[in-house]
CSV table of C-alpha atoms in Angstrom, one decimal:
chain,number,residue,atom,x,y,z
A,1,MET,CA,-110.8,72.4,68.5
A,2,ILE,CA,-110.8,70.7,65.1
A,3,VAL,CA,-107.4,69.6,63.8
A,4,LEU,CA,-106.7,68.9,60.1
A,5,LYS,CA,-104.1,66.3,59.4
A,6,LEU,CA,-102.4,67.1,56.1
A,7,PHE,CA,-99.2,65.2,56.5
A,8,ALA,CA,-99.3,61.7,55.0
A,9,GLY,CA,-102.8,62.2,53.5
A,10,ILE,CA,-105.7,64.2,54.7
A,11,ALA,CA,-107.9,63.6,57.8
A,12,ILE,CA,-110.0,65.5,60.3
A,13,GLU,CA,-109.7,65.0,64.1
A,14,GLY,CA,-111.9,66.5,66.8
A,15,HIS,CA,-115.3,66.5,65.1
A,16,GLU,CA,-118.2,64.2,65.8
A,17,ARG,CA,-119.6,63.8,62.3
A,18,PRO,CA,-117.8,61.5,59.8
A,19,LEU,CA,-116.1,63.0,56.7
A,20,SER,CA,-118.7,61.9,54.2
A,21,GLY,CA,-121.3,63.1,51.8
A,22,ARG,CA,-120.9,66.4,50.0
A,23,ALA,CA,-118.1,67.6,52.3
A,24,ALA,CA,-116.0,64.6,51.3
A,25,GLN,CA,-115.8,65.5,47.7
A,26,ARG,CA,-112.2,66.0,46.6
A,27,HIS,CA,-112.6,69.6,45.6
A,28,ARG,CA,-113.9,70.5,49.0
A,29,LEU,CA,-111.1,68.6,50.7
A,30,ALA,CA,-108.6,70.5,48.5
A,31,LEU,CA,-110.2,73.8,49.5
A,32,LEU,CA,-109.8,72.8,53.1
A,33,ALA,CA,-106.2,71.9,52.5
A,34,MET,CA,-105.4,75.2,50.8
A,35,LEU,CA,-107.0,77.3,53.6
A,36,ALA,CA,-105.3,75.2,56.3
A,37,ALA,CA,-101.8,75.5,54.7
A,38,SER,CA,-102.2,79.3,54.4
A,39,GLN,CA,-103.5,79.8,57.9
A,40,PRO,CA,-103.7,82.4,59.5
A,41,ARG,CA,-103.4,84.2,56.1
A,42,ALA,CA,-106.5,84.5,54.0
A,43,VAL,CA,-106.6,83.1,50.5
A,44,SER,CA,-108.2,85.1,47.7
A,45,ARG,CA,-111.3,83.7,46.0
A,46,ASP,CA,-109.6,84.2,42.6
A,47,LYS,CA,-106.7,82.0,43.6
A,48,LEU,CA,-109.0,79.3,45.0
A,49,ILE,CA,-111.1,79.3,41.8
A,50,ALA,CA,-108.0,79.2,39.6
A,51,HIS,CA,-106.5,76.2,41.5
A,52,LEU,CA,-109.7,74.2,42.0
A,53,TRP,CA,-112.1,75.0,39.2
A,54,PRO,CA,-110.0,76.1,36.3
A,55,GLU,CA,-112.3,74.8,33.5
A,56,ASN,CA,-115.4,76.6,34.7
A,57,ASP,CA,-116.5,80.1,33.8
A,58,ALA,CA,-116.2,82.7,36.4
A,59,ALA,CA,-119.8,82.7,37.6
A,60,HIS,CA,-120.1,79.0,37.8
A,61,ALA,CA,-116.7,78.6,39.5
A,62,ARG,CA,-117.6,81.2,42.1
A,63,ASN,CA,-120.9,79.4,42.8
A,64,LEU,CA,-119.0,76.1,43.2
A,65,LEU,CA,-116.6,77.8,45.7
A,66,ASN,CA,-119.6,79.1,47.7
A,67,GLN,CA,-121.2,75.6,47.7
A,68,ALA,CA,-117.9,74.0,48.9
A,69,ALA,CA,-117.5,76.5,51.7
A,70,HIS,CA,-121.1,76.0,52.8
A,71,ALA,CA,-120.6,72.2,52.9
A,72,LEU,CA,-117.5,72.5,55.0
A,73,ARG,CA,-119.2,74.9,57.4
A,74,GLN,CA,-121.9,72.3,57.9
A,75,LEU,CA,-119.3,69.8,58.8
A,76,LEU,CA,-116.9,71.9,60.9
A,77,GLY,CA,-119.2,74.6,62.2
A,78,LYS,CA,-120.6,77.8,60.7
A,79,ASP,CA,-117.8,79.9,62.2
A,80,ALA,CA,-115.0,77.6,60.9
A,81,ILE,CA,-114.6,79.4,57.5
A,82,VAL,CA,-114.6,83.2,57.6
A,83,SER,CA,-115.7,85.1,54.5
A,84,HIS,CA,-114.1,88.4,53.5
A,85,SER,CA,-115.0,90.5,50.6
A,86,ASP,CA,-112.6,88.8,48.2
A,87,SER,CA,-111.0,86.0,50.3
A,88,LEU,CA,-111.6,83.1,52.7
A,89,THR,CA,-109.7,82.0,55.8
A,90,LEU,CA,-110.0,79.4,58.5
A,91,SER,CA,-110.8,80.6,62.0
A,92,PRO,CA,-107.8,79.9,64.2
A,93,ALA,CA,-110.1,79.7,67.2
A,94,ARG,CA,-112.0,76.8,65.6
A,95,VAL,CA,-109.6,75.0,63.3
A,96,ALA,CA,-105.9,74.1,63.5
A,97,SER,CA,-103.7,71.9,61.4
A,98,ASP,CA,-100.7,69.7,61.8
A,99,VAL,CA,-98.9,71.8,59.2
A,100,GLY,CA,-99.5,75.0,61.2
A,101,GLN,CA,-98.3,73.3,64.4
A,102,PHE,CA,-95.3,72.0,62.5
A,103,GLU,CA,-94.3,75.5,61.2
A,104,GLU,CA,-94.9,77.1,64.6
A,105,ALA,CA,-92.6,74.5,66.2
A,106,ILE,CA,-89.9,75.2,63.6
A,107,ALA,CA,-90.3,79.0,64.1
A,108,VAL,CA,-89.7,78.7,67.9
A,109,GLY,CA,-86.9,76.1,67.6
A,110,HIS,CA,-88.8,73.1,68.9
A,111,ARG,CA,-87.3,70.7,66.4
A,112,ASP,CA,-88.2,67.6,68.4
A,113,ARG,CA,-91.9,68.6,68.3
A,114,ALA,CA,-91.7,69.5,64.6
A,115,VAL,CA,-90.2,66.1,63.7
A,116,GLU,CA,-92.9,64.4,65.7
A,117,LEU,CA,-95.6,66.2,63.8
A,118,TYR,CA,-94.2,65.4,60.4
A,119,ALA,CA,-96.0,62.1,59.7
A,120,GLY,CA,-95.2,61.9,56.0
A,121,PRO,CA,-95.3,64.0,52.8
A,122,PHE,CA,-97.8,66.8,52.6
A,123,LEU,CA,-101.2,65.5,51.1
A,124,ASP,CA,-99.5,62.3,50.2
A,125,GLY,CA,-101.6,60.3,47.8
A,126,PHE,CA,-104.1,63.1,47.3
A,127,PHE,CA,-104.8,64.0,43.7
A,128,LEU,CA,-107.2,66.4,42.0
A,129,GLY,CA,-107.7,65.6,38.3
A,130,GLY,CA,-107.9,68.4,35.8
A,131,CYS,CA,-106.4,71.0,38.2
A,132,PRO,CA,-102.7,71.5,37.3
A,133,GLU,CA,-102.3,74.7,39.4
A,134,PHE,CA,-103.5,72.8,42.5
A,135,GLU,CA,-101.0,70.0,41.7
A,136,ARG,CA,-98.2,72.5,41.3
A,137,TRP,CA,-99.1,74.2,44.5
A,138,THR,CA,-99.2,70.8,46.3
A,139,ASP,CA,-95.8,69.9,44.9
A,140,GLY,CA,-94.4,73.2,46.1
A,141,GLU,CA,-95.8,72.9,49.6
A,142,ARG,CA,-94.7,69.3,49.8
A,143,ASP,CA,-91.1,70.2,48.9
A,144,ARG,CA,-91.0,73.2,51.2
A,145,LEU,CA,-92.3,71.3,54.2
A,146,ARG,CA,-90.0,68.4,53.5
A,147,ARG,CA,-87.0,70.7,53.4
A,148,SER,CA,-88.0,72.2,56.7
A,149,TYR,CA,-88.3,68.6,58.1
A,150,LEU,CA,-84.8,67.6,56.8
A,151,LYS,CA,-83.4,70.8,58.3
A,152,ALA,CA,-84.9,70.0,61.6
A,153,LEU,CA,-83.5,66.5,61.6
A,154,GLN,CA,-80.1,67.9,60.8
A,155,GLY,CA,-80.4,70.4,63.6
A,156,LEU,CA,-81.2,67.6,66.0
A,157,ALA,CA,-78.2,65.6,64.8
A,158,GLU,CA,-75.9,68.5,65.2
A,159,ARG,CA,-77.3,69.3,68.7
A,160,ALA,CA,-76.8,65.7,69.8
A,161,SER,CA,-73.2,65.8,68.4
A,162,ALA,CA,-72.5,69.0,70.3
A,163,GLN,CA,-73.8,67.4,73.5
A,164,GLY,CA,-71.6,64.4,73.0
A,165,ASP,CA,-74.5,62.0,72.6
A,166,ARG,CA,-73.0,59.7,70.0
A,167,GLN,CA,-75.8,57.2,69.8
A,168,ALA,CA,-78.5,60.0,69.4
A,169,THR,CA,-76.3,61.6,66.7
A,170,VAL,CA,-76.2,58.3,64.7
A,171,GLU,CA,-79.9,57.9,65.1
A,172,TRP,CA,-80.8,61.4,63.8
A,173,TRP,CA,-78.4,61.0,60.9
A,174,GLN,CA,-80.0,57.6,60.1
A,175,ARG,CA,-83.4,59.2,59.9
A,176,LEU,CA,-82.0,61.9,57.6
A,177,ALA,CA,-80.5,59.2,55.4
A,178,ALA,CA,-83.7,57.3,55.3
A,179,GLU,CA,-85.5,60.5,54.0
A,180,ASP,CA,-82.7,61.7,51.7
A,181,PRO,CA,-80.4,58.7,50.8
A,182,SER,CA,-79.1,60.3,47.6
A,183,SER,CA,-77.6,63.4,49.5
A,184,ALA,CA,-73.8,63.4,49.7
A,185,GLN,CA,-74.0,65.8,52.7
A,186,VAL,CA,-76.3,63.4,54.6
A,187,THR,CA,-74.2,60.4,53.7
A,188,VAL,CA,-71.0,62.0,54.9
A,189,GLY,CA,-72.8,63.2,58.1
A,190,LEU,CA,-74.0,59.6,58.9
A,191,MET,CA,-70.6,58.1,58.0
A,192,ARG,CA,-68.8,60.5,60.4
A,193,ALA,CA,-71.3,59.8,63.1
A,194,LEU,CA,-70.9,56.1,62.7
A,195,GLU,CA,-67.1,56.5,62.8
A,196,SER,CA,-67.4,58.5,66.0
A,197,TYR,CA,-69.6,55.8,67.5
A,198,GLY,CA,-67.0,53.2,66.7
A,199,ASP,CA,-68.7,51.4,63.9
A,200,ARG,CA,-66.3,52.1,61.0
A,201,ALA,CA,-67.5,49.1,59.0
A,202,ALA,CA,-71.1,50.4,59.1
A,203,ALA,CA,-69.9,53.8,57.9
A,204,ILE,CA,-68.2,52.1,54.9
A,205,ARG,CA,-71.3,50.1,54.1
A,206,GLN,CA,-73.3,53.4,54.2
A,207,ALA,CA,-71.1,54.7,51.5
A,208,GLN,CA,-71.6,51.6,49.4
A,209,THR,CA,-75.4,51.8,49.8
A,210,HIS,CA,-75.3,55.4,48.8
A,211,ALA,CA,-73.2,54.7,45.7
A,212,ALA,CA,-75.4,51.8,44.7
A,213,LEU,CA,-78.5,54.0,44.9
A,214,LEU,CA,-76.9,56.8,42.8
A,215,ARG,CA,-75.8,54.4,40.1
A,216,GLU,CA,-79.2,52.6,39.9
A,217,GLU,CA,-81.5,55.6,40.1
A,218,PHE,CA,-79.5,58.4,38.6
A,219,ASP,CA,-76.7,56.7,36.7
A,220,ALA,CA,-74.3,58.9,38.7
A,221,GLU,CA,-71.2,58.3,40.9
A,222,PRO,CA,-70.8,59.3,44.5
A,223,SER,CA,-69.2,62.7,45.3
A,224,PRO,CA,-65.5,62.9,45.8
A,225,GLU,CA,-66.1,63.7,49.5
A,226,VAL,CA,-68.0,60.4,50.0
A,227,VAL,CA,-65.3,58.4,48.1
A,228,ALA,CA,-62.5,60.1,50.0
A,229,LEU,CA,-64.1,59.5,53.4
A,230,ALA,CA,-64.8,55.8,52.6
A,231,GLY,CA,-61.2,55.4,51.4
A,232,ARG,CA,-59.9,56.8,54.7
A,233,LEU,CA,-62.2,54.7,56.8
A,234,ARG,CA,-61.0,51.5,55.1
A,235,LYS,CA,-57.6,52.2,56.6
A,236,GLU,CA,-57.5,51.6,60.4
A,237,PRO,CA,-54.7,53.3,62.5
A,238,GLY,CA,-51.5,51.5,61.7
A,239,GLY,CA,-52.4,50.9,58.1
A,240,ARG,CA,-54.6,47.8,58.5
A,241,THR,CA,-57.5,47.6,56.0
A,242,VAL,CA,-61.1,47.1,57.0
A,243,THR,CA,-62.8,44.5,54.8
A,244,VAL,CA,-66.4,45.1,54.0
A,245,THR,CA,-68.7,43.1,51.7
A,246,PRO,CA,-69.0,45.1,48.5
A,247,VAL,CA,-72.3,46.3,47.0
A,248,ALA,CA,-72.5,44.3,43.8
A,249,ASP,CA,-74.9,42.0,41.9
A,250,THR,CA,-75.2,38.7,43.7
A,251,GLY,CA,-76.9,35.6,42.3
A,252,PRO,CA,-79.0,33.3,44.4
A,253,ALA,CA,-77.2,31.2,47.0
A,254,SER,CA,-77.9,27.6,47.9
A,255,ALA,CA,-79.8,27.1,51.1
A,256,HIS,CA,-78.6,24.8,53.9
A,257,PRO,CA,-81.0,23.3,56.5
A,258,PRO,CA,-81.8,26.0,59.1
A,259,PRO,CA,-80.7,25.6,62.7
A,260,SER,CA,-83.3,24.1,65.1
A,261,ASN,CA,-83.9,27.4,67.0
A,262,GLU,CA,-87.1,28.3,65.4
A,263,GLN,CA,-89.6,30.2,67.5
A,264,HIS,CA,-93.4,30.2,66.7
A,265,ILE,CA,-95.6,33.0,67.9
A,266,THR,CA,-99.4,33.3,67.8
A,267,PRO,CA,-100.5,35.2,64.7
A,268,ILE,CA,-100.8,38.9,65.1
A,269,GLU,CA,-104.3,40.1,64.0
A,270,THR,CA,-104.9,43.7,63.4
A,271,ARG,CA,-107.7,45.8,62.1
A,272,LEU,CA,-107.8,49.0,60.1
A,273,PRO,CA,-110.9,51.1,59.4
A,274,ALA,CA,-112.4,50.4,56.0
A,275,THR,CA,-111.8,54.1,55.0
A,276,ALA,CA,-108.1,54.0,55.6
A,277,ARG,CA,-106.2,54.4,52.3
A,278,ARG,CA,-102.7,53.8,53.5
A,279,VAL,CA,-100.6,52.9,56.5
A,280,GLY,CA,-100.9,55.5,59.2
A,281,LEU,CA,-103.5,57.8,57.5
A,282,ARG,CA,-106.2,57.7,60.2
A,283,HIS,CA,-105.1,55.4,63.0
A,284,PRO,CA,-101.4,54.8,62.8
A,285,GLY,CA,-101.2,53.6,66.4
A,286,VAL,CA,-103.0,50.4,65.5
A,287,LEU,CA,-100.4,49.2,63.0
A,288,VAL,CA,-97.5,50.6,64.9
A,289,ALA,CA,-98.5,48.7,68.0
A,290,ALA,CA,-98.9,45.5,65.9
A,291,LEU,CA,-95.5,46.1,64.3
A,292,PHE,CA,-93.8,46.5,67.6
A,293,ALA,CA,-95.4,43.2,68.8
A,294,LEU,CA,-94.2,41.7,65.5
A,295,VAL,CA,-90.6,42.9,66.1
A,296,VAL,CA,-90.6,41.6,69.6
A,297,ALA,CA,-92.0,38.3,68.5
A,298,LEU,CA,-89.3,37.9,66.0
A,299,GLY,CA,-86.7,38.3,68.7
A,300,LEU,CA,-84.9,41.1,66.9
A,301,TRP,CA,-84.0,42.8,70.1
A,302,GLN,CA,-82.4,39.7,71.5
A,303,GLY,CA,-80.5,39.1,68.3
A,304,LEU,CA,-81.8,35.6,67.6
A,305,GLY,CA,-80.2,33.5,64.8
A,306,GLY,CA,-76.7,32.5,64.0
A,307,LYS,CA,-73.8,34.8,63.4
A,308,SER,CA,-72.9,35.7,59.9
A,309,GLU,CA,-70.0,33.9,58.3
A,310,THR,CA,-68.8,37.0,56.6
A,311,THR,CA,-68.4,40.7,57.5
A,312,LEU,CA,-72.1,41.3,56.8
A,313,ASP,CA,-73.6,43.6,59.3
A,314,THR,CA,-75.7,41.4,61.6
A,315,ASN,CA,-77.5,44.5,63.0
A,316,LEU,CA,-78.7,45.5,59.5
A,317,VAL,CA,-82.0,44.0,58.5
A,318,ALA,CA,-83.1,43.9,54.9
A,319,VAL,CA,-87.0,44.1,55.1
A,320,MET,CA,-88.3,42.7,51.8
A,321,PRO,CA,-91.7,43.6,50.2
A,322,PHE,CA,-94.4,41.7,52.0
A,323,ARG,CA,-96.4,39.1,50.0
A,324,THR,CA,-100.0,40.1,49.5
A,325,THR,CA,-101.2,37.4,47.2
A,326,GLY,CA,-103.4,36.0,50.0
A,327,ALA,CA,-104.9,39.3,50.9
A,328,ASP,CA,-107.7,41.4,49.7
A,329,PRO,CA,-106.6,43.7,46.8
A,330,SER,CA,-107.3,46.8,48.9
A,331,LEU,CA,-104.4,45.7,51.1
A,332,ALA,CA,-101.9,45.8,48.3
A,333,TYR,CA,-100.4,49.0,49.7
A,334,LEU,CA,-99.0,47.0,52.6
A,335,ARG,CA,-96.5,45.3,50.2
A,336,GLU,CA,-94.1,48.2,50.4
A,337,GLY,CA,-96.0,50.1,53.1
A,338,MET,CA,-94.8,47.5,55.7
A,339,MET,CA,-91.2,48.1,54.6
A,340,ASP,CA,-91.6,51.8,55.4
A,341,LEU,CA,-93.2,51.2,58.7
A,342,LEU,CA,-90.7,48.6,59.9
A,343,ALA,CA,-87.9,50.9,58.7
A,344,ALA,CA,-89.3,53.6,60.9
A,345,LYS,CA,-89.5,51.2,63.8
A,346,LEU,CA,-86.1,49.5,63.4
A,347,THR,CA,-83.9,52.6,63.9
A,348,GLY,CA,-80.9,50.9,65.6
A,349,GLU,CA,-81.8,52.1,69.1
A,350,GLY,CA,-81.0,49.3,71.4
A,351,GLY,CA,-81.1,46.8,68.6
A,352,PRO,CA,-80.9,46.3,64.8
A,353,ARG,CA,-81.8,48.8,62.2
A,354,ALA,CA,-83.6,48.4,58.9
A,355,ALA,CA,-81.9,49.0,55.6
A,356,ASP,CA,-83.3,51.9,53.6
A,357,PRO,CA,-86.3,50.6,51.7
A,358,ARG,CA,-85.3,52.3,48.5
A,359,THR,CA,-81.9,50.7,48.6
A,360,VAL,CA,-83.6,47.3,49.1
A,361,MET,CA,-86.0,47.9,46.2
A,362,VAL,CA,-83.1,48.9,43.9
A,363,ALA,CA,-81.3,45.6,44.7
A,364,TRP,CA,-84.7,43.7,44.5
A,365,GLY,CA,-85.3,45.1,41.0
A,366,ARG,CA,-82.1,43.6,39.7
A,367,VAL,CA,-83.4,40.1,40.6
A,368,ALA,CA,-87.2,40.3,40.3
A,369,SER,CA,-88.8,39.7,36.9
A,370,ALA,CA,-91.4,42.4,37.6
A,371,ASP,CA,-92.1,45.1,40.3
A,372,ASP,CA,-94.8,43.0,41.8
A,373,ALA,CA,-92.9,39.7,41.6
A,374,ASP,CA,-92.0,37.7,44.7
A,375,LEU,CA,-88.6,36.2,45.2
A,376,SER,CA,-87.6,32.9,46.7
A,377,GLU,CA,-85.9,32.9,50.1
A,378,GLU,CA,-82.6,32.2,48.4
A,379,GLN,CA,-83.0,35.1,46.0
A,380,ALA,CA,-84.0,37.4,48.8
A,381,ALA,CA,-80.9,36.3,50.8
A,382,GLY,CA,-78.9,37.3,47.8
A,383,VAL,CA,-80.5,40.7,47.8
A,384,ALA,CA,-79.6,41.1,51.5
A,385,ARG,CA,-76.0,40.2,50.8
A,386,THR,CA,-75.9,42.7,48.0
A,387,ILE,CA,-76.6,45.6,50.4
A,388,GLY,CA,-74.4,44.2,53.2
A,389,ALA,CA,-77.3,43.1,55.5
A,390,GLY,CA,-76.7,40.2,57.8
A,391,ARG,CA,-80.4,39.7,58.5
A,392,LEU,CA,-83.4,39.2,56.2
A,393,LEU,CA,-87.1,39.8,57.1
A,394,LEU,CA,-89.7,38.1,54.8
A,395,GLY,CA,-93.3,38.8,55.5
A,396,SER,CA,-96.8,38.3,54.2
A,397,VAL,CA,-100.3,39.7,54.6
A,398,VAL,CA,-103.5,37.6,54.4
A,399,GLY,CA,-107.1,38.3,55.0
A,400,SER,CA,-109.6,41.1,54.4
A,401,PRO,CA,-109.2,44.8,55.5
A,402,SER,CA,-110.8,44.0,58.8
A,403,PRO,CA,-109.2,41.8,60.1
A,404,PHE,CA,-106.0,40.9,58.4
A,405,VAL,CA,-103.0,38.9,59.7
A,406,LEU,CA,-99.3,39.8,59.4
A,407,SER,CA,-96.7,37.0,59.3
A,408,ALA,CA,-93.0,37.3,59.1
A,409,THR,CA,-89.8,35.3,59.2
A,410,LEU,CA,-86.4,36.6,60.4
A,411,THR,CA,-83.4,35.0,58.7
A,412,SER,CA,-79.8,35.2,59.6
A,413,VAL,CA,-77.8,35.5,56.3
A,414,GLY,CA,-74.4,34.0,56.0
A,415,ALA,CA,-72.0,33.7,53.1
A,416,THR,CA,-73.7,30.5,51.9
A,417,SER,CA,-76.2,29.6,54.6
A,418,ILE,CA,-79.5,30.7,55.9
A,419,GLY,CA,-80.7,30.3,59.5
A,420,ALA,CA,-84.3,31.2,60.3
A,421,ASN,CA,-86.4,32.4,63.2
A,422,GLN,CA,-90.1,32.6,62.4
A,423,ALA,CA,-93.1,34.5,63.8
A,424,THR,CA,-96.6,34.7,62.5
């Protein structure tokens, strides 16, 4: 069985021949994606032509469609694409897709499986120039599948809550907030879960993070429900007020000598196939394994580093954009890609959690001179304080695509001091 991977890019699993030559042309990949997303339904030839070859006359476009189907049959097998009089379809006996498996899992209520299958946005990073109908179709499918994913996450959060599993409830709402940080409904859900879990200060900080994001990206204020809940949470039983570091612009702080508890780890060397465009496209396990080793090496699970001198959340880690100035230009995607991967890994289960990367980038943008600028450690610590994070992770990437080396430093952020634990 051949499986098409359409979440977080496009890839093919289960065939012996590489995706190259004529079959790798973008129009043919787009044809494959349209057929897979519609499976088991057939797609009319007219629709395929209108989406993929809009600038060609009818005869030429039909010929291009036939050539594309022929090239894909050579790659996947002659029975993989079934021709009808006026339409094409993928053979379910020969070809499956992660999108089809995702939708089947949703239909039968297997939310855990659906969430596992959703590796990222539909056809993320795939673009077909001069084909506006295809781009509109892609955007529509991407939005539809994302909404199904968010609904599945919410269902899992509500199920965990009904079962009395407070930790799992928080974790599911955190994943929802990472995907949809501007949603008032999601923010309130996570705040209530954190309150139930006993972490009222973290719930208030979530409201602050949400508010900062809305103001920066949409020039909007948080909903009355978020404001009211945050106000209530600031009052403990008996009228005592919970004090939380506010989300506001913070200038660079002076650095004091770090404590002598630094830990040095052998560099982590990892390889990605030369054809991989982005993190997790073809072989996500390689980077995920390396990231887990990196997290363990940093001592995150043991909570290394000094305690914060303020009410900063010492379990919240601000992962900064990785420096890539010493790496091959093809690895530039790791600058923010590592933020996303570490955020997915640091979920708070049994240890710290990563701040939402978008929130970090909003605060980063207030300080950095340009989107690709690097900050000093003191400036980065100021960014961490701005979002209420008690820990800071600074990293770098050096080398060529195969191999490259990840290095990182974990810093404990206090009111005016910085304590570091390093790993490379």
